[in-house]
mmCIF file of C-alpha atoms in Angstrom:
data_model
loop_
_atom_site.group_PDB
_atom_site.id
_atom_site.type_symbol
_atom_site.label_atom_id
_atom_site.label_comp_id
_atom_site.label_asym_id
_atom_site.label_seq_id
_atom_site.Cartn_x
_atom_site.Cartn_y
_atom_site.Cartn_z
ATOM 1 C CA UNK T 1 0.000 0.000 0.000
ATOM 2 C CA UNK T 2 1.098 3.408 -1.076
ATOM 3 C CA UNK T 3 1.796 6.533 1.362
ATOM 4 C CA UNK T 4 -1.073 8.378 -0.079
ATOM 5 C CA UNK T 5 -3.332 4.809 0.274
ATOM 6 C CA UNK T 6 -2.458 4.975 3.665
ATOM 7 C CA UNK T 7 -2.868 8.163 4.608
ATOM 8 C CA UNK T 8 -6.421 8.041 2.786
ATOM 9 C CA UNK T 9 -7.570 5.413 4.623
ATOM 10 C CA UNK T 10 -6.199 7.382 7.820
ATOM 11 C CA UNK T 11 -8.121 10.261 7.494
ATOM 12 C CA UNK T 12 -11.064 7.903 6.331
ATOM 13 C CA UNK T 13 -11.208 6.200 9.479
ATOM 14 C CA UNK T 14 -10.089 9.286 11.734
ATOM 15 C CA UNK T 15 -13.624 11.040 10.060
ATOM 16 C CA UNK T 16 -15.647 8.034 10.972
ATOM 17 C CA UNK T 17 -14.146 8.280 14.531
ATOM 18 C CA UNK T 18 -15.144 12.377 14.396
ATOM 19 C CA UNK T 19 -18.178 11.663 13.722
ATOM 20 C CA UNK T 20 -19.271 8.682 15.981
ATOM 21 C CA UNK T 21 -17.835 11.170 18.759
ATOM 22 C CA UNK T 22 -20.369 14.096 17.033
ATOM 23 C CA UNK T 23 -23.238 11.732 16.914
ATOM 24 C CA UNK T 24 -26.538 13.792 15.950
ATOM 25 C CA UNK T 25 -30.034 12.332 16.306
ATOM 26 C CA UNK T 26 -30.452 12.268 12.374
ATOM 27 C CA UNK T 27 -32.997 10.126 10.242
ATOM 28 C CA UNK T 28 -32.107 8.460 7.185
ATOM 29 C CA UNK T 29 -34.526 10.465 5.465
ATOM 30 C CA UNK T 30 -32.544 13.207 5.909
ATOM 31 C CA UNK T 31 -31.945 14.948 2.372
ATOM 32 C CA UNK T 32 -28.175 15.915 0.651
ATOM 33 C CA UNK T 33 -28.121 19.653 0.677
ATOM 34 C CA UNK T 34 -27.623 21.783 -2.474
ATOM 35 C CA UNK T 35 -24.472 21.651 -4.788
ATOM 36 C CA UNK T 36 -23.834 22.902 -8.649
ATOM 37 C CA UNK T 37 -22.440 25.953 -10.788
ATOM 38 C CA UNK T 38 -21.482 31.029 -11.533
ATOM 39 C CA UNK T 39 -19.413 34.068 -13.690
ATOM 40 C CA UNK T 40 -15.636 37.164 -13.552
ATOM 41 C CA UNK T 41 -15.314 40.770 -13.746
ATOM 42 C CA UNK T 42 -11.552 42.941 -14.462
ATOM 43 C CA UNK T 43 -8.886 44.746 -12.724
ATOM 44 C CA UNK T 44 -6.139 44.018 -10.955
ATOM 45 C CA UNK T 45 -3.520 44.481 -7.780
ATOM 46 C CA UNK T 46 -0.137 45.350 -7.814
ATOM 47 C CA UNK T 47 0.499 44.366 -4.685
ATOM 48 C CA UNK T 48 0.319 40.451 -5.375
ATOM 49 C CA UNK T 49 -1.541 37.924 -3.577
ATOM 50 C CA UNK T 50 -2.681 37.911 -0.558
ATOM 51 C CA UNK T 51 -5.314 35.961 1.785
ATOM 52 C CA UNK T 52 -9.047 36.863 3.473
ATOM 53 C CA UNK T 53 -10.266 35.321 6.427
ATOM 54 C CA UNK T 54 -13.762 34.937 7.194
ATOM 55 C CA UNK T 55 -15.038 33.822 10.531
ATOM 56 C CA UNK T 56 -17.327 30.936 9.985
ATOM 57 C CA UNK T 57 -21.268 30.904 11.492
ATOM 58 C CA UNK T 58 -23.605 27.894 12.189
ATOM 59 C CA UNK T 59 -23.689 24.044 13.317
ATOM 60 C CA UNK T 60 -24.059 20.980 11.664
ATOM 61 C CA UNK T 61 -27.022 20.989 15.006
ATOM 62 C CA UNK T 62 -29.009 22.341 15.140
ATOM 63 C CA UNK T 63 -28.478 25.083 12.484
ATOM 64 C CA UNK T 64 -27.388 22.337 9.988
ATOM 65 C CA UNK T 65 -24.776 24.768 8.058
ATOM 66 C CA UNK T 66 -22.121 27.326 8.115
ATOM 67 C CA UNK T 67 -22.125 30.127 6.439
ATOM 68 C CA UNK T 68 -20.496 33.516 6.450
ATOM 69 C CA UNK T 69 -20.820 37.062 6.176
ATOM 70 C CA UNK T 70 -19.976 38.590 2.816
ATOM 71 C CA UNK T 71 -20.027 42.741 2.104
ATOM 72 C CA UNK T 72 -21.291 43.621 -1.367
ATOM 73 C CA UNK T 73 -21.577 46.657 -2.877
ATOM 74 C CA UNK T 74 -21.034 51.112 -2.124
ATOM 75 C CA UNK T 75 -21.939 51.350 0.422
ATOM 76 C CA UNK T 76 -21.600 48.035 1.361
ATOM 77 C CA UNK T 77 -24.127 45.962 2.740
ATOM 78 C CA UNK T 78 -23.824 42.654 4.634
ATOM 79 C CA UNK T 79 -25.349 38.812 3.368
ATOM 80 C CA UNK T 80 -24.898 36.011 4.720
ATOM 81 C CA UNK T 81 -23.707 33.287 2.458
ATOM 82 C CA UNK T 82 -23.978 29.080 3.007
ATOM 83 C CA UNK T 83 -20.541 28.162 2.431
ATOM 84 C CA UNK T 84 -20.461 25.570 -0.317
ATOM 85 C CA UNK T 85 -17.238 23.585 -1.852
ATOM 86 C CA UNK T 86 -19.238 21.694 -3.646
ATOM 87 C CA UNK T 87 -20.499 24.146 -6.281
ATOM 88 C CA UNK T 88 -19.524 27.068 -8.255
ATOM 89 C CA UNK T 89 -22.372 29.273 -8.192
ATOM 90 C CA UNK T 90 -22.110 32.248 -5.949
ATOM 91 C CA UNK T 91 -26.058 34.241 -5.667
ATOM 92 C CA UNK T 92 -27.640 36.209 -3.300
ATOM 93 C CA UNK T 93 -31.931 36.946 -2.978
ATOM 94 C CA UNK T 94 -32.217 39.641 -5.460
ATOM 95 C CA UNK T 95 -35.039 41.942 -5.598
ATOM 96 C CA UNK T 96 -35.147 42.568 -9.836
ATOM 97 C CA UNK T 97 -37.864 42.517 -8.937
ATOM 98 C CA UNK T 98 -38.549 39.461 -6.817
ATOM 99 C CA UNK T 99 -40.676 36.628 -8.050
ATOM 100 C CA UNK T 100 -40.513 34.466 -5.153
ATOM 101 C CA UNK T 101 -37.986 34.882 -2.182
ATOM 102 C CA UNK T 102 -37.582 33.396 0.996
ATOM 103 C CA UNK T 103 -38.061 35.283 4.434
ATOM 104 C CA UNK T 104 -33.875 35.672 4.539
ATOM 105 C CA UNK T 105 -32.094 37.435 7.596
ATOM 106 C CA UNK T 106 -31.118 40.558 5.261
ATOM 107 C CA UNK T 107 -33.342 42.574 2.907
ATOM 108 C CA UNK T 108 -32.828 41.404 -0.833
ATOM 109 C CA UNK T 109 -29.621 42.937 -2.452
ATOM 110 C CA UNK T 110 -31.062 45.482 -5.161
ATOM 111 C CA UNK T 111 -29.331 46.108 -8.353
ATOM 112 C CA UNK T 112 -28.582 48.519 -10.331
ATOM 113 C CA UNK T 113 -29.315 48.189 -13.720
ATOM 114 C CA UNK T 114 -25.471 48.894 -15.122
ATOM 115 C CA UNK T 115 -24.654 45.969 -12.794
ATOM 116 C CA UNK T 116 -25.959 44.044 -15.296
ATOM 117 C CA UNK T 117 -23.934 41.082 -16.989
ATOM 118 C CA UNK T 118 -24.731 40.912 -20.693
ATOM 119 C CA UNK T 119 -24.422 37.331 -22.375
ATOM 120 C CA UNK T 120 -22.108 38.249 -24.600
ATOM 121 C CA UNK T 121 -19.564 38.418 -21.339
ATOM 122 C CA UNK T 122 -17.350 35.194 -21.763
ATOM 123 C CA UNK T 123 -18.138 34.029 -18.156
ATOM 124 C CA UNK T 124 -21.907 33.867 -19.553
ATOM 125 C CA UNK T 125 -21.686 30.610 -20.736
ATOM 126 C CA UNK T 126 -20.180 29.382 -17.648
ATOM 127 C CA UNK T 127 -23.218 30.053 -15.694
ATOM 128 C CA UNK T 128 -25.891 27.073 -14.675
ATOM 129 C CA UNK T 129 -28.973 26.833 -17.090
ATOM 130 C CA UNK T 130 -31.350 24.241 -17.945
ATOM 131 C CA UNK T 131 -31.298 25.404 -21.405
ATOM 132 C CA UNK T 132 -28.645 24.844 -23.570
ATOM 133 C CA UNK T 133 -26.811 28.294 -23.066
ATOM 134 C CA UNK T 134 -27.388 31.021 -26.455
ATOM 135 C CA UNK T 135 -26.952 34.665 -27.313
ATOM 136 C CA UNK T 136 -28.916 35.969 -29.955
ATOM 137 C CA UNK T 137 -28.587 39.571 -28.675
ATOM 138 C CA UNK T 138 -25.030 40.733 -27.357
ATOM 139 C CA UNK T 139 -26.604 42.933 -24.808
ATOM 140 C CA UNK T 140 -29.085 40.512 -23.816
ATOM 141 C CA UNK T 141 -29.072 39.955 -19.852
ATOM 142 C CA UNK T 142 -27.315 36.506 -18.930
ATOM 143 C CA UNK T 143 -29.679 34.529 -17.061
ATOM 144 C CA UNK T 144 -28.983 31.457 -15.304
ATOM 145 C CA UNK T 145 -30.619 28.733 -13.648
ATOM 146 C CA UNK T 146 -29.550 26.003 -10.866
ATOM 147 C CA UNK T 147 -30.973 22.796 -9.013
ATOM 148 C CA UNK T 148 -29.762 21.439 -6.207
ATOM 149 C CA UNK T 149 -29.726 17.759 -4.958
ATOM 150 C CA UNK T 150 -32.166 18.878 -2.355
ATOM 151 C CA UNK T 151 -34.638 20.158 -4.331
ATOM 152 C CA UNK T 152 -33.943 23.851 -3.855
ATOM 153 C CA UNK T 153 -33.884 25.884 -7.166
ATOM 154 C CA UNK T 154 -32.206 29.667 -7.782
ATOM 155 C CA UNK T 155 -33.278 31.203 -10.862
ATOM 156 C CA UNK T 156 -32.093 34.661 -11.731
ATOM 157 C CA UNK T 157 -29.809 37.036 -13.678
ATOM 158 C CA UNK T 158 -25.603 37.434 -13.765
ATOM 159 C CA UNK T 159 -24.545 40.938 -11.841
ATOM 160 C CA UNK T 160 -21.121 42.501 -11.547
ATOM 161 C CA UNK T 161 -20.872 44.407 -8.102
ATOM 162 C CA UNK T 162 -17.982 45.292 -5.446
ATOM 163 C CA UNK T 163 -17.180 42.695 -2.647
ATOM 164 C CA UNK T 164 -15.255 44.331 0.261
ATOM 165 C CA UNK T 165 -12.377 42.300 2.010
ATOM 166 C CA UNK T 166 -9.909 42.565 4.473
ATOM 167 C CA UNK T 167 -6.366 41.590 3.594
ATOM 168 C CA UNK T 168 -3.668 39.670 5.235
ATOM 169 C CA UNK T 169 -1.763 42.687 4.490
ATOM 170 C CA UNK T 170 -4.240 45.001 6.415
ATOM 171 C CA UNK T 171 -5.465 46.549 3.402
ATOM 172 C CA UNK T 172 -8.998 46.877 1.851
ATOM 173 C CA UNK T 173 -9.740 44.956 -1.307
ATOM 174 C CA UNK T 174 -13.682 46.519 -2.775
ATOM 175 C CA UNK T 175 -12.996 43.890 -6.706
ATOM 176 C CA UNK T 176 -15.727 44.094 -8.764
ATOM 177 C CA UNK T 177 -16.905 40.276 -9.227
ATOM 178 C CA UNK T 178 -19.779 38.554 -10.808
ATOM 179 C CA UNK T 179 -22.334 36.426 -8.768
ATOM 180 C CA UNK T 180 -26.076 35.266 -9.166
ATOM 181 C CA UNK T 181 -29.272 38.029 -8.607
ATOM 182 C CA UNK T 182 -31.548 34.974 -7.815
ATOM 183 C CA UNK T 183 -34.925 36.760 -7.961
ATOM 184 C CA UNK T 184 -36.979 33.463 -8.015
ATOM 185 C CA UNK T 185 -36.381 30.723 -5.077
ATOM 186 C CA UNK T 186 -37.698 27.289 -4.000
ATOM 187 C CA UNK T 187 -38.379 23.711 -3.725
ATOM 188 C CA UNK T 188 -36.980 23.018 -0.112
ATOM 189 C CA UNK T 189 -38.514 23.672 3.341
ATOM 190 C CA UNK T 190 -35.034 23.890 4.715
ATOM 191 C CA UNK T 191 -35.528 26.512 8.192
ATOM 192 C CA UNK T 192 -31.390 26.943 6.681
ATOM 193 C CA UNK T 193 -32.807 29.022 4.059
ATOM 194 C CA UNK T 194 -34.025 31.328 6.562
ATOM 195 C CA UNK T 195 -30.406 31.584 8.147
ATOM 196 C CA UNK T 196 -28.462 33.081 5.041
ATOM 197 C CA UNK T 197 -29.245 34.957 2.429
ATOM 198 C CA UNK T 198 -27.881 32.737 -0.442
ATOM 199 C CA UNK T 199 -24.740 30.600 -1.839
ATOM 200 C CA UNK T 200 -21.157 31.172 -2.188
ATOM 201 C CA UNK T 201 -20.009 28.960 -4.112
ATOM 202 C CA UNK T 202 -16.249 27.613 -3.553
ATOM 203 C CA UNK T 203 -15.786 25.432 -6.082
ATOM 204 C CA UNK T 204 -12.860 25.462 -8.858
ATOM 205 C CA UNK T 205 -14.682 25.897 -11.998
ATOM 206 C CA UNK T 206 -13.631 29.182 -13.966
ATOM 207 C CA UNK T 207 -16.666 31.095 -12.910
ATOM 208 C CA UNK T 208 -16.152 31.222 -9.329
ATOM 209 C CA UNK T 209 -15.328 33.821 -6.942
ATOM 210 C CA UNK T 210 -11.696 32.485 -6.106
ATOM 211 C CA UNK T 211 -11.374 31.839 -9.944
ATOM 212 C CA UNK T 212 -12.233 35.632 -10.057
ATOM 213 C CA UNK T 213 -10.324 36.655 -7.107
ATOM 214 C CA UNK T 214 -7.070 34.803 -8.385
ATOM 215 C CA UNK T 215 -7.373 36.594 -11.807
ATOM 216 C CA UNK T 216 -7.295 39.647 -10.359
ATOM 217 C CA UNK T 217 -4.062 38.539 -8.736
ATOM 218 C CA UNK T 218 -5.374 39.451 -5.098
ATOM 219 C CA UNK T 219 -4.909 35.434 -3.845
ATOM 220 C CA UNK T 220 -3.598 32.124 -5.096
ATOM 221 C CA UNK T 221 -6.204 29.800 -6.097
ATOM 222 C CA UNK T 222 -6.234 28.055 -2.554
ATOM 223 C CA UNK T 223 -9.445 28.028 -0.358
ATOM 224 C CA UNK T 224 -10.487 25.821 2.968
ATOM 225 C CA UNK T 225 -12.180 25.895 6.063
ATOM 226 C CA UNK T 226 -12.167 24.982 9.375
ATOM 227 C CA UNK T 227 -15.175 24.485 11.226
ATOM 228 C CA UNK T 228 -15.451 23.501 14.642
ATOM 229 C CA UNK T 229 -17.406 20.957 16.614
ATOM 230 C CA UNK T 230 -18.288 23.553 18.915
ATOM 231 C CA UNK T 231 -19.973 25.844 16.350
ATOM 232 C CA UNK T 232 -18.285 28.357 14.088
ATOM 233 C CA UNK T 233 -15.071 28.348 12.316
ATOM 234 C CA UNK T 234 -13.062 30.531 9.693
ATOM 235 C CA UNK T 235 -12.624 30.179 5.921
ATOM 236 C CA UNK T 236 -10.101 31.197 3.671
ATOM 237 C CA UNK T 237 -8.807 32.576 0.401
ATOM 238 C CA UNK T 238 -5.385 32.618 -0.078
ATOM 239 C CA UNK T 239 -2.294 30.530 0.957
ATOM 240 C CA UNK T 240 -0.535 32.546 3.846
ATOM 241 C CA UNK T 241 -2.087 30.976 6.690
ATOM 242 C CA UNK T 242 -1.448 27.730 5.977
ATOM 243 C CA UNK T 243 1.010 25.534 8.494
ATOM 244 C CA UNK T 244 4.338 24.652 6.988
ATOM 245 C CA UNK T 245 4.527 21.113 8.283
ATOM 246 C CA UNK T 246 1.962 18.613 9.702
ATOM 247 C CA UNK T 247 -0.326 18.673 6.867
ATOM 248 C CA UNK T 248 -1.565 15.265 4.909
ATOM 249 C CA UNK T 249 -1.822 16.046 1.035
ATOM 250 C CA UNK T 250 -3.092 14.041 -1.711
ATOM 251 C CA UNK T 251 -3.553 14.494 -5.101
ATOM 252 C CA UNK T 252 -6.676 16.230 -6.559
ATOM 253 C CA UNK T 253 -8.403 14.316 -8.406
ATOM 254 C CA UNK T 254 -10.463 15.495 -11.289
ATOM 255 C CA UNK T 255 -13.911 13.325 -11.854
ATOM 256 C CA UNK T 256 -16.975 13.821 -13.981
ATOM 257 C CA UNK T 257 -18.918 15.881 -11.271
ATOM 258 C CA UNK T 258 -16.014 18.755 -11.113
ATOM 259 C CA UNK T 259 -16.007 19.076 -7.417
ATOM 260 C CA UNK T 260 -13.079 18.475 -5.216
ATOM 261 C CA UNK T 261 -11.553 15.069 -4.226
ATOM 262 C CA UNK T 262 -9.462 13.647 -2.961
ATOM 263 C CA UNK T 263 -9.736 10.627 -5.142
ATOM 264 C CA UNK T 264 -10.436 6.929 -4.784
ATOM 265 C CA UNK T 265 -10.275 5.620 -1.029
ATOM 266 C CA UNK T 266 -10.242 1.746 0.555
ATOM 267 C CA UNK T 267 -12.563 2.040 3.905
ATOM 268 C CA UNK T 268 -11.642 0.734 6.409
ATOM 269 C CA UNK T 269 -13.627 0.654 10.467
ATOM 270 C CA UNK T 270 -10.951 0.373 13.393
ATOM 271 C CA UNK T 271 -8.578 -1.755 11.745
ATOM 272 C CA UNK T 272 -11.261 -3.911 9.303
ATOM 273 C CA UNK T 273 -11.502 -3.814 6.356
ATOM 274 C CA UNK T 274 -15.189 -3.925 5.177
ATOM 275 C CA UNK T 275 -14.538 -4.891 1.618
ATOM 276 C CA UNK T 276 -15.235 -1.525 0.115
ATOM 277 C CA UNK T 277 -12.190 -0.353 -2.507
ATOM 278 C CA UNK T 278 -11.799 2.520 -5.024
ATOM 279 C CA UNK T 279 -15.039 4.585 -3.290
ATOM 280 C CA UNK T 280 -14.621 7.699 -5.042
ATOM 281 C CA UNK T 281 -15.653 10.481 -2.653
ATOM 282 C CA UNK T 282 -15.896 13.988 -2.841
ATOM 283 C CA UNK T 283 -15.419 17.242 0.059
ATOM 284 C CA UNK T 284 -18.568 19.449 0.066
ATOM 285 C CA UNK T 285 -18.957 21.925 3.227
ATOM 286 C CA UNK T 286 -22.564 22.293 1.386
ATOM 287 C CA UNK T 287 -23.703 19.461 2.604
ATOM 288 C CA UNK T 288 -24.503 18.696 6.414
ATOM 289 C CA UNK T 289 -23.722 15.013 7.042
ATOM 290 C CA UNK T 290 -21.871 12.425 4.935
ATOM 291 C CA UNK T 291 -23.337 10.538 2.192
ATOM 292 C CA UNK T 292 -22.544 6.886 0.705
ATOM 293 C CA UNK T 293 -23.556 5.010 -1.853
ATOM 294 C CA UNK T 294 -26.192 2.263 -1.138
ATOM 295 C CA UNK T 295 -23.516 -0.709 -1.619
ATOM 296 C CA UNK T 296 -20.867 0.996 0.615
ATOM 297 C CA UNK T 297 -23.647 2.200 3.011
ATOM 298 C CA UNK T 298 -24.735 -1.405 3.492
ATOM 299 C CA UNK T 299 -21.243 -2.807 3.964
ATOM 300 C CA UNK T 300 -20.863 -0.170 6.358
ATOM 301 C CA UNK T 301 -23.563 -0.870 8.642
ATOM 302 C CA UNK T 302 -23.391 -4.538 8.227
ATOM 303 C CA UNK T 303 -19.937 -3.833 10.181
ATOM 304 C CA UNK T 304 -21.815 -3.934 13.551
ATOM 305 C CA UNK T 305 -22.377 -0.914 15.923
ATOM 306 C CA UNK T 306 -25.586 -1.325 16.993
ATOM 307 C CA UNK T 307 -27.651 2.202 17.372
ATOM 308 C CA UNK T 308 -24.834 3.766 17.352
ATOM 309 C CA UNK T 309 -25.168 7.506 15.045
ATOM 310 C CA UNK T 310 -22.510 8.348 12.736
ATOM 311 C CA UNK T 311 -24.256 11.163 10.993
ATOM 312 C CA UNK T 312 -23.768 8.698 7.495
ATOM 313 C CA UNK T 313 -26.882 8.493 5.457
ATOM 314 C CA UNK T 314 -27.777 6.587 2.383
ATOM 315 C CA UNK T 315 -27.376 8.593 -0.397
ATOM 316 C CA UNK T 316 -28.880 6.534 -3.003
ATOM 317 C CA UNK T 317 -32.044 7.082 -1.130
ATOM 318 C CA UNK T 318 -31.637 10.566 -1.574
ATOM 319 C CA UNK T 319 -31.061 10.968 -5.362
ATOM 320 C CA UNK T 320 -27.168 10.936 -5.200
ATOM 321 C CA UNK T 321 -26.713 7.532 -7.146
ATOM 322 C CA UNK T 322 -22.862 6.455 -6.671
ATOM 323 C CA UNK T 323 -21.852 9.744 -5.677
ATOM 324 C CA UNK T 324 -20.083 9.523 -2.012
ATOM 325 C CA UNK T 325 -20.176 13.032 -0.303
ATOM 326 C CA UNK T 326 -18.056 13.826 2.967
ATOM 327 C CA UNK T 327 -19.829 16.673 4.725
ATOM 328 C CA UNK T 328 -19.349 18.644 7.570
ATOM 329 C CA UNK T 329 -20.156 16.218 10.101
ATOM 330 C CA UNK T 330 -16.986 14.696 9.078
ATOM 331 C CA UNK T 331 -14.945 17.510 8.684
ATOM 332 C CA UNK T 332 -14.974 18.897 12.337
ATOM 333 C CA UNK T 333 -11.972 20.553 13.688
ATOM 334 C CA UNK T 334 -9.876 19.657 10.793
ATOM 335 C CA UNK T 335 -8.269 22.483 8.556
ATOM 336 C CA UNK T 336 -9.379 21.699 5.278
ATOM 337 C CA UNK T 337 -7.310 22.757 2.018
ATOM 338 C CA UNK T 338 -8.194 23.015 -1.524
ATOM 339 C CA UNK T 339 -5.287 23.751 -3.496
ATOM 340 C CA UNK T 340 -5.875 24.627 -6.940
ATOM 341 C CA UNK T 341 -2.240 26.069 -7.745
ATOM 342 C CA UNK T 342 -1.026 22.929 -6.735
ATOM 343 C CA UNK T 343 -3.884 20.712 -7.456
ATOM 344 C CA UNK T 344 -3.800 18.757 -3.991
ATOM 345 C CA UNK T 345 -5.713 18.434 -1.193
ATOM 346 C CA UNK T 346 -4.747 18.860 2.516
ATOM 347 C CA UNK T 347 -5.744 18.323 6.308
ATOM 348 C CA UNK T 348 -4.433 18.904 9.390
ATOM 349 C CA UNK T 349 -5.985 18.883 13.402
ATOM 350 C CA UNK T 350 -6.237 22.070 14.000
ATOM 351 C CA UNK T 351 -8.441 24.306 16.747
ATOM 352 C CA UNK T 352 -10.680 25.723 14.969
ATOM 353 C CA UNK T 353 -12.001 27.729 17.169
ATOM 354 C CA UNK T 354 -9.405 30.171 17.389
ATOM 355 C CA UNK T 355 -9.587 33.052 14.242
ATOM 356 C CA UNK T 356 -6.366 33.277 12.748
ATOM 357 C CA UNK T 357 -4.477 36.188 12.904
ATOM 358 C CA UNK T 358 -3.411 36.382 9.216
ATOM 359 C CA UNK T 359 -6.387 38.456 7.443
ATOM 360 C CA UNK T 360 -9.937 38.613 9.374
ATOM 361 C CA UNK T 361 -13.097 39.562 6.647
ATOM 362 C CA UNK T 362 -14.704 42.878 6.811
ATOM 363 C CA UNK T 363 -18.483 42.515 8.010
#
């Protein structure tokens, strides 16, 4: 067995042991939260990149998510934002006007019409649509839409607007970016949706706000997260707060859904094997508790633990198919890293309760 085999199947089984000792009194009915797709903007920094800390908010219970707070526009005006690695996406409730929005914690971010982002933008075809993506007009607004695996639904235009953030360096960053006006919300009776205000979206595709970030050379293409056990957390943009030693890293593996993993693992329970190989699995801070496949959920429980909780549901039973999902249950009190310089992933144990000094977000 390889170092990176073993040190897979290490942080495999030290997750499963997090999360028997974060045991939560959830049914197997329980539905995957949201995942999926977003858009850029210009300019640029001359002095290079740095990193943004955000402190994280929330619970995997009885909140169910963490999310943080995000300044947009001049003046700007706070929204909280469901942290989510496993999509791309970045929207906030927009009143353009609204069609249907939830009861969020902030009034609906208002736009101005020159925020507009036309379709003939290049990041336009990046953005989520159930339509095959067209632009007859160039000045034609760029709408998208986006489904999650729970149901939930965001439909609504492309903006371009000013994000404010708090450097490493002590400075303030205000980049114009591009993120979803979702004007027209639904399909889940999640109480989370009444805790945020919308998505960001952390994922790697082109579209996304560190995609957009790193182009305007004001961080590397590195994210993560650590969110603790206790509640709360911080997240990250940027590379300058990461520890020099201690830190597992695998490869990143690429796969057919685009979101980050860490590639193939063996699973193994104390020091059994269960007979489950190659389970391709996937990091998404989107999603509450961890997900497996029906086969590798079986062999799991057939392992013996009696009523004992490990916050892993079936997630063939909840419209997943062979997707595998490691959520937040399972990533307690870890630093998380998604390095897309470098294309790796990373973890270390690490108190996550303590906000490190090395950037703090503006809010």
């Amino acid at each position: 067995m390889g170092r990176i085999e073993k040190e897979a199947f290490l942080f495999l089984l030290l997750m499963l042991l997090r999360t028997f000792q974060t045991c939560l009194a959830a049914s197997n009915t329980q539905q995957p939260k949201r995942r999926e797709s977003l858009s850029v903007s210009s300019s640029s920094s001359s002095n290079g990149p740095g990193s943004s800390v955000f402190p994280i908010f929330g619970n995997v219970y009885p909140d169910g998510l963490y999310y943080v707070s995000v300044s947009i526009g001049n003046p700007p005006k706070k929204y909280f934002l469901d942290i989510d690695t496993g999509s791309d996406l970045t929207w906030v409730q927009c009143d353009a006007p609204c069609v249907s929005c939830y009861n969020g914690p902030h009034p609906p971010y208002k736009p101005a019409r020159n925020k507009l982002v036309f379709c003939k933008d290049p990041l336009c075809a990046a953005s989520p649509s159930l339509i095959p993506y067209t632009c007859e007009e160039p000045h034609d607004q760029c709408d998208y839409q986006i489904t999650y695996a729970d149901g939930s639904f965001s439909d609504g235009v492309l903006v371009r607007d000013t994000f404010s953030l708090r450097m490493s360096s002590g400075s303030l960053a205000q980049p114009s970016l591009t993120f979803g006006c979702g004007y027209n919300q639904g399909g889940s009776s999640s109480t989370s949706t009444l805790m945020t205000d919308g998505v960001l979206g952390l994922g790697n595709g082109k579209s996304s706000i560190l995609s957009q970030l790193r182009g305007l050379n004001l961080v590397r293409n590195v994210t993560g997260h650590c969110i603790s056990g206790q509640g709360g957390g911080y997240l990250f943009f940027g590379d300058s707060i990461i520890p020099s030693s201690g830190v597992t890293w695998t490869p990143m593996s690429r796969n057919r859904f685009h979101k980050y993993s860490p590639g193939p693992m063996n699973i193994i329970f104390g020091k059994q094997p269960i007979g489950v190989k190659d389970l391709l699995v996937v990091f998404d801070s989107g999603s509450t508790y961890t997900y497996f496949a029906s086969q590798p959920y079986q062999a799991f429980v057939s392992t013996g633990r009696g009523n004992v909780c490990l916050g892993i549901l079936n997630g063939s039973e909840g419209g997943l198919q062979d997707l595998n999902i490691i959520g937040d249950i399972s990533l307690q009190d870890l630093m998380v890293i998604y390095d897309n310089e470098k294309q790796k992933i990373g973890w270390v144990r690490e108190n996550c309760n303590r906000l490190p000094t090395s950037g703090t977000a503006l809010f």
